[in-house]
């Protein structure tokens, strides 16, 4: 897993993803595990990318996914 959680989750629903605001927008991805500074959290990495980086033209967030989509999805429903 590209961004493995820092502790073993007890259920898949325990894994939360949050935006990496410490990295420049065009290079940023979503991280899992502990959430610093109360950032918004999302159930999936894809949802995080769509909602946190909607105007990212580089595709860095989606490229950082373990199973990256072949094209940038426009909604959470586009991610299978």
PDB file of C-alpha atoms in Angstrom:
ATOM      1  CA  UNK A   1       0.000   0.000   0.000  1.00  0.00           C
ATOM      2  CA  UNK A   2       1.542   3.296  -1.071  1.00  0.00           C
ATOM      3  CA  UNK A   3       0.414   5.171   2.053  1.00  0.00           C
ATOM      4  CA  UNK A   4      -0.043   2.446   4.648  1.00  0.00           C
ATOM      5  CA  UNK A   5      -1.796   3.333   7.908  1.00  0.00           C
ATOM      6  CA  UNK A   6       0.479   3.953  10.875  1.00  0.00           C
ATOM      7  CA  UNK A   7      -1.430   1.417  13.006  1.00  0.00           C
ATOM      8  CA  UNK A   8      -3.254  -1.743  12.027  1.00  0.00           C
ATOM      9  CA  UNK A   9      -6.933  -0.917  11.504  1.00  0.00           C
ATOM     10  CA  UNK A  10      -9.423  -3.295  13.099  1.00  0.00           C
ATOM     11  CA  UNK A  11     -11.788  -2.988  10.114  1.00  0.00           C
ATOM     12  CA  UNK A  12     -11.603  -1.621   6.585  1.00  0.00           C
ATOM     13  CA  UNK A  13     -13.971   1.165   7.645  1.00  0.00           C
ATOM     14  CA  UNK A  14     -11.334   2.315  10.179  1.00  0.00           C
ATOM     15  CA  UNK A  15      -8.944   3.385   7.389  1.00  0.00           C
ATOM     16  CA  UNK A  16      -9.410   7.099   6.737  1.00  0.00           C
ATOM     17  CA  UNK A  17      -7.689   9.218   4.112  1.00  0.00           C
ATOM     18  CA  UNK A  18      -6.780  12.885   4.427  1.00  0.00           C
ATOM     19  CA  UNK A  19      -5.177  15.479   2.113  1.00  0.00           C
ATOM     20  CA  UNK A  20      -1.445  16.175   2.389  1.00  0.00           C
ATOM     21  CA  UNK A  21      -1.574  19.961   2.724  1.00  0.00           C
ATOM     22  CA  UNK A  22       2.161  20.064   3.522  1.00  0.00           C
ATOM     23  CA  UNK A  23       3.022  19.235  -0.120  1.00  0.00           C
ATOM     24  CA  UNK A  24       2.495  21.693  -3.007  1.00  0.00           C
ATOM     25  CA  UNK A  25      -0.979  21.274  -4.545  1.00  0.00           C
ATOM     26  CA  UNK A  26       0.270  19.969  -7.915  1.00  0.00           C
ATOM     27  CA  UNK A  27       2.345  17.242  -6.193  1.00  0.00           C
ATOM     28  CA  UNK A  28       0.063  16.400  -3.273  1.00  0.00           C
ATOM     29  CA  UNK A  29      -1.569  13.055  -2.572  1.00  0.00           C
ATOM     30  CA  UNK A  30      -3.851  11.690   0.112  1.00  0.00           C
ATOM     31  CA  UNK A  31      -2.418   9.948   3.156  1.00  0.00           C
ATOM     32  CA  UNK A  32      -3.865   7.405   5.560  1.00  0.00           C
ATOM     33  CA  UNK A  33      -3.362   6.856   9.252  1.00  0.00           C
ATOM     34  CA  UNK A  34      -3.184   9.534  11.920  1.00  0.00           C
ATOM     35  CA  UNK A  35      -4.829  12.776  10.869  1.00  0.00           C
ATOM     36  CA  UNK A  36      -2.766  15.852  11.809  1.00  0.00           C
ATOM     37  CA  UNK A  37      -4.454  19.135  12.612  1.00  0.00           C
ATOM     38  CA  UNK A  38      -8.033  17.944  12.142  1.00  0.00           C
ATOM     39  CA  UNK A  39      -7.924  17.783   8.347  1.00  0.00           C
ATOM     40  CA  UNK A  40     -11.035  16.481   6.555  1.00  0.00           C
ATOM     41  CA  UNK A  41     -11.123  12.696   6.270  1.00  0.00           C
ATOM     42  CA  UNK A  42     -12.534  10.480   3.546  1.00  0.00           C
ATOM     43  CA  UNK A  43     -13.501   6.803   3.400  1.00  0.00           C
ATOM     44  CA  UNK A  44     -11.343   6.056   0.340  1.00  0.00           C
ATOM     45  CA  UNK A  45      -8.199   7.395  -1.257  1.00  0.00           C
ATOM     46  CA  UNK A  46     -10.108   8.089  -4.477  1.00  0.00           C
ATOM     47  CA  UNK A  47     -12.769  10.106  -2.666  1.00  0.00           C
ATOM     48  CA  UNK A  48     -10.033  12.113  -0.969  1.00  0.00           C
ATOM     49  CA  UNK A  49      -8.346  12.879  -4.313  1.00  0.00           C
ATOM     50  CA  UNK A  50     -11.613  13.969  -5.935  1.00  0.00           C
ATOM     51  CA  UNK A  51     -12.751  16.172  -3.067  1.00  0.00           C
ATOM     52  CA  UNK A  52      -9.429  17.579  -1.835  1.00  0.00           C
ATOM     53  CA  UNK A  53      -7.730  18.138  -5.212  1.00  0.00           C
ATOM     54  CA  UNK A  54     -10.528  18.743  -7.751  1.00  0.00           C
ATOM     55  CA  UNK A  55      -8.447  21.110  -9.918  1.00  0.00           C
ATOM     56  CA  UNK A  56      -5.141  19.229  -9.756  1.00  0.00           C
ATOM     57  CA  UNK A  57      -3.997  19.098 -13.388  1.00  0.00           C
ATOM     58  CA  UNK A  58      -0.942  16.901 -12.788  1.00  0.00           C
ATOM     59  CA  UNK A  59      -2.917  13.870 -11.634  1.00  0.00           C
ATOM     60  CA  UNK A  60      -0.401  13.315  -8.824  1.00  0.00           C
ATOM     61  CA  UNK A  61      -3.037  12.314  -6.289  1.00  0.00           C
ATOM     62  CA  UNK A  62      -4.540   9.611  -8.522  1.00  0.00           C
ATOM     63  CA  UNK A  63      -1.077   8.467  -9.626  1.00  0.00           C
ATOM     64  CA  UNK A  64      -0.238   7.890  -5.959  1.00  0.00           C
ATOM     65  CA  UNK A  65      -2.997   5.303  -5.579  1.00  0.00           C
ATOM     66  CA  UNK A  66      -1.989   1.635  -5.284  1.00  0.00           C
ATOM     67  CA  UNK A  67      -4.438   0.893  -8.113  1.00  0.00           C
ATOM     68  CA  UNK A  68      -4.491   4.153 -10.024  1.00  0.00           C
ATOM     69  CA  UNK A  69      -7.370   4.775 -12.447  1.00  0.00           C
ATOM     70  CA  UNK A  70      -6.423   4.982 -16.137  1.00  0.00           C
ATOM     71  CA  UNK A  71      -8.116   8.397 -16.380  1.00  0.00           C
ATOM     72  CA  UNK A  72      -8.998  10.933 -13.698  1.00  0.00           C
ATOM     73  CA  UNK A  73     -12.494  10.122 -12.398  1.00  0.00           C
ATOM     74  CA  UNK A  74     -14.952  12.972 -12.157  1.00  0.00           C
ATOM     75  CA  UNK A  75     -16.941  11.512  -9.262  1.00  0.00           C
ATOM     76  CA  UNK A  76     -16.566   8.955  -6.501  1.00  0.00           C
ATOM     77  CA  UNK A  77     -18.882   6.637  -8.486  1.00  0.00           C
ATOM     78  CA  UNK A  78     -16.285   6.508 -11.287  1.00  0.00           C
ATOM     79  CA  UNK A  79     -13.808   4.687  -9.028  1.00  0.00           C
ATOM     80  CA  UNK A  80     -14.364   0.929  -9.049  1.00  0.00           C
TER      81      UNK A  80
END
